[in-house]
CSV table of C-alpha atoms in Angstrom, one decimal:
chain,number,residue,atom,x,y,z
C,20,MET,CA,15.8,9.2,-14.3
C,21,ALA,CA,14.6,7.7,-11.3
C,22,LYS,CA,11.0,7.9,-10.5
C,23,LEU,CA,8.8,7.7,-7.2
C,24,TYR,CA,5.8,5.2,-8.1
C,25,PHE,CA,2.3,4.8,-6.2
C,26,TYR,CA,0.7,1.5,-7.4
C,27,TYR,CA,-2.9,1.8,-5.3
C,28,ALA,CA,-5.8,-0.4,-5.1
C,29,SER,CA,-8.6,-1.9,-3.0
C,30,MET,CA,-8.3,-4.5,-0.9
C,31,ASN,CA,-7.6,-7.8,-1.8
C,32,ALA,CA,-6.1,-6.6,-5.4
C,33,GLY,CA,-2.8,-8.2,-5.1
C,34,LYS,CA,-0.5,-5.3,-4.1
C,35,SER,CA,1.6,-7.6,-2.4
C,36,THR,CA,2.0,-9.7,-4.6
C,37,ASN,CA,3.1,-7.2,-7.3
C,38,LEU,CA,5.5,-5.9,-4.8
C,39,LEU,CA,6.8,-9.4,-4.6
C,40,GLN,CA,7.2,-10.0,-7.8
C,41,ALA,CA,9.2,-6.6,-8.5
C,42,ASP,CA,11.7,-7.2,-5.9
C,43,PHE,CA,12.2,-11.1,-7.1
C,44,ASN,CA,13.2,-9.2,-10.5
C,45,TYR,CA,15.3,-6.8,-9.4
C,46,ARG,CA,17.3,-9.5,-7.0
C,47,GLU,CA,17.1,-12.2,-10.0
C,48,ARG,CA,19.2,-10.0,-11.7
C,49,GLY,CA,21.7,-9.7,-9.0
C,50,MET,CA,20.4,-5.9,-7.4
C,51,ARG,CA,20.1,-5.2,-4.0
C,52,THR,CA,16.6,-4.0,-2.7
C,53,MET,CA,15.4,-2.4,0.1
C,54,LEU,CA,12.1,-3.4,1.6
C,55,PHE,CA,9.4,-1.6,4.1
C,56,THR,CA,6.3,-2.3,5.6
C,57,ALA,CA,4.2,-0.8,8.2
C,58,ALA,CA,5.2,-1.7,11.9
C,59,LEU,CA,1.6,-1.7,13.2
C,60,ASP,CA,0.6,-4.2,10.6
C,61,ASP,CA,1.6,-7.5,12.1
C,62,ARG,CA,-0.9,-9.9,10.9
C,63,PHE,CA,0.9,-12.5,9.4
C,64,ALA,CA,4.7,-11.4,10.9
C,65,ALA,CA,6.4,-8.8,12.2
C,66,GLY,CA,8.7,-7.0,9.8
C,67,THR,CA,7.6,-9.5,6.7
C,68,ILE,CA,5.5,-8.6,3.6
C,69,THR,CA,3.1,-11.5,2.9
C,70,SER,CA,0.8,-11.9,0.3
C,71,ARG,CA,-2.4,-14.2,0.2
C,72,ILE,CA,-1.2,-16.6,-2.4
C,73,GLY,CA,1.5,-17.6,0.0
C,74,LEU,CA,4.6,-15.6,-0.9
C,75,SER,CA,6.5,-13.7,1.6
C,76,ALA,CA,10.1,-11.8,2.4
C,77,ALA,CA,11.5,-9.8,5.2
C,78,ALA,CA,11.0,-6.0,5.4
C,79,THR,CA,12.3,-3.3,7.4
C,80,THR,CA,9.5,-1.9,9.5
C,81,PHE,CA,8.5,1.5,9.7
C,82,ASP,CA,6.7,4.1,11.8
C,83,ALA,CA,5.7,7.6,11.8
C,84,ALA,CA,9.4,8.3,13.3
C,85,THR,CA,11.6,6.1,10.7
C,86,ASP,CA,13.8,8.0,8.8
C,87,ILE,CA,13.1,6.0,5.4
C,88,ALA,CA,15.9,7.9,3.6
C,89,ALA,CA,18.1,7.7,6.6
C,90,CYS,CA,18.0,3.8,6.7
C,91,VAL,CA,18.1,3.2,2.6
C,92,LEU,CA,21.2,5.5,2.4
C,93,ALA,CA,23.0,3.5,5.1
C,94,GLN,CA,23.2,1.0,3.2
C,95,PRO,CA,25.4,-0.1,0.3
C,96,ASN,CA,24.1,0.6,-3.1
C,97,PRO,CA,20.1,0.1,-3.1
C,98,ALA,CA,18.9,-0.3,-6.7
C,99,CYS,CA,15.1,0.2,-5.5
C,100,VAL,CA,13.3,0.4,-2.6
C,101,LEU,CA,9.8,-1.1,-2.6
C,102,VAL,CA,7.2,0.1,0.1
C,103,ASP,CA,4.3,-2.2,1.3
C,104,GLU,CA,1.1,-0.5,3.3
C,105,ALA,CA,2.6,2.7,1.9
C,106,GLN,CA,-1.0,4.8,3.5
C,107,PHE,CA,0.7,4.5,6.7
C,108,LEU,CA,3.2,6.7,5.4
C,109,ASN,CA,3.6,10.1,6.6
C,110,ALA,CA,4.0,13.3,4.3
C,111,ALA,CA,7.3,13.5,5.3
C,112,GLN,CA,8.2,10.2,4.6
C,113,VAL,CA,6.5,10.5,1.3
C,114,ASP,CA,8.4,13.9,1.0
C,115,GLN,CA,12.0,11.3,1.8
C,116,LEU,CA,11.1,8.9,-0.7
C,117,ALA,CA,10.5,11.6,-3.6
C,118,ARG,CA,14.1,12.8,-2.2
C,119,LEU,CA,15.9,9.4,-3.1
C,120,ALA,CA,14.3,8.8,-6.5
C,121,ASP,CA,14.9,12.5,-7.5
C,122,THR,CA,18.1,13.5,-5.2
C,123,HIS,CA,19.8,10.0,-5.0
C,124,GLY,CA,18.3,8.2,-8.7
C,125,ILE,CA,17.0,5.6,-6.6
C,126,PRO,CA,13.8,4.5,-7.9
C,127,VAL,CA,10.4,3.7,-5.3
C,128,LEU,CA,7.6,1.2,-5.9
C,129,ALA,CA,5.3,2.1,-2.8
C,130,TYR,CA,2.2,-0.2,-2.7
C,131,GLY,CA,-1.1,0.8,-0.8
C,132,LEU,CA,-4.6,1.5,-0.4
C,133,ARG,CA,-6.1,4.9,-1.7
C,134,THR,CA,-9.1,5.6,0.6
C,135,ASP,CA,-10.1,4.2,4.4
C,136,PHE,CA,-13.2,2.4,5.2
C,137,GLN,CA,-15.2,5.7,4.8
C,138,GLY,CA,-13.3,6.5,1.3
C,139,ARG,CA,-11.1,8.6,3.0
C,140,LEU,CA,-7.8,9.4,1.8
C,141,PHE,CA,-4.8,8.6,4.1
C,142,GLU,CA,-1.9,10.6,4.9
C,143,GLY,CA,0.5,8.6,3.2
C,144,SER,CA,-2.1,8.2,0.1
C,145,ALA,CA,-2.8,11.7,-0.2
C,146,ARG,CA,0.9,12.7,0.0
C,147,LEU,CA,1.8,10.5,-3.1
C,148,LEU,CA,-1.1,10.9,-5.0
C,149,ALA,CA,0.0,14.2,-5.4
C,150,LEU,CA,4.0,14.0,-5.6
C,151,ALA,CA,4.3,10.4,-7.6
C,152,ASP,CA,5.7,10.2,-11.3
C,153,ALA,CA,3.7,7.5,-12.0
C,154,LEU,CA,0.4,6.4,-10.5
C,155,ILE,CA,-0.7,3.0,-11.2
C,156,GLU,CA,-4.0,1.5,-10.4
C,157,ILE,CA,-3.9,-2.2,-9.8
C,158,LYS,CA,-7.4,-4.1,-10.7
C,159,SER,CA,-9.8,-5.6,-8.0
C,160,VAL,CA,-13.3,-7.0,-9.0
C,161,CYS,CA,-16.8,-6.1,-6.5
C,162,ALA,CA,-18.9,-9.7,-6.6
C,163,CYS,CA,-21.0,-7.7,-9.2
C,164,GLY,CA,-18.1,-8.2,-11.8
C,165,ARG,CA,-17.3,-4.2,-11.7
C,166,LYS,CA,-14.1,-2.6,-10.6
C,167,ALA,CA,-13.6,-2.5,-6.8
C,168,THR,CA,-12.3,0.8,-5.8
C,169,MET,CA,-13.7,1.1,-2.2
C,170,ASN,CA,-12.9,-0.8,0.6
C,171,LEU,CA,-16.2,-1.9,3.1
C,172,ARG,CA,-15.3,-2.1,6.8
C,173,VAL,CA,-17.5,-5.2,8.3
C,174,ASP,CA,-18.0,-6.3,11.5
C,175,ALA,CA,-17.7,-10.1,13.1
C,176,ASP,CA,-21.4,-10.8,11.6
C,177,GLY,CA,-20.4,-9.0,7.9
C,178,ARG,CA,-22.7,-6.1,8.5
C,179,PRO,CA,-21.4,-3.1,7.5
C,180,VAL,CA,-19.3,-0.4,9.4
C,181,ALA,CA,-19.6,3.0,9.2
C,182,GLU,CA,-17.9,5.0,12.5
C,183,GLY,CA,-14.4,4.1,14.2
C,184,ALA,CA,-10.4,4.7,13.9
C,185,GLN,CA,-9.6,5.1,10.4
C,186,THR,CA,-6.8,1.9,10.6
C,187,GLU,CA,-8.0,-1.2,12.0
C,188,ILE,CA,-5.8,-3.8,10.8
C,189,GLY,CA,-7.0,-6.4,9.1
C,190,GLY,CA,-7.9,-8.8,5.7
C,191,ASN,CA,-11.3,-10.7,4.5
C,192,ASP,CA,-12.6,-11.3,8.0
C,193,LEU,CA,-12.6,-7.2,8.6
C,194,TYR,CA,-13.0,-5.7,4.7
C,195,VAL,CA,-14.8,-6.5,1.8
C,196,ALA,CA,-13.3,-4.5,-1.6
C,197,LEU,CA,-16.7,-3.1,-3.5
C,198,CYS,CA,-17.4,-1.0,-6.4
C,199,ARG,CA,-18.3,2.6,-5.2
C,200,ARG,CA,-22.5,2.1,-5.9
C,201,HIS,CA,-22.4,-1.2,-3.5
C,202,PHE,CA,-20.3,0.6,-1.0
C,203,VAL,CA,-23.0,3.6,-0.7
C,204,GLU,CA,-25.7,1.4,-1.1
C,205,ALA,CA,-23.8,-1.0,2.1
C,206,LEU,CA,-23.4,1.7,4.0
C,207,ARG,CA,-27.3,3.0,3.5
C,208,THR,CA,-28.6,0.0,5.2
């Protein structure tokens, strides 16, 4: 029975690296995969999933209007669907992913952030937390050595940012993965 998996973590935990490794494992066995990534994340190259350790692969981009199930079902014999930046899915798209697993027997591996820079759930993450058959946390480390679970947004001078749009695309230049204690302390200063 196929399942919907949600692999979640803070920034810089290796989510894209894990996704690309899973993709490699399927393809090494001669299986066809479909990769998706958010159209708004163009930090490296549009339509590409890129990890910080240098791995990358072409992917189909999605935005709020993308019918992911239709894209998948238009392809011959997909063995697995892998979604990067899954926090940017909307609830209807997560429902589509669940149907791909339940009705069509296609495993779906979704990778993304659980919460934003204010500690609030993203729409896609909230729906994945509600529907996924398996929730897998990928561990990251705070500077203190504890598990990092939060994403602190910082400005150009490294100062914490507490207000603003939920989505601002960036990497180490805009976000720092912290444990909850240090996240809360940083926002108090």
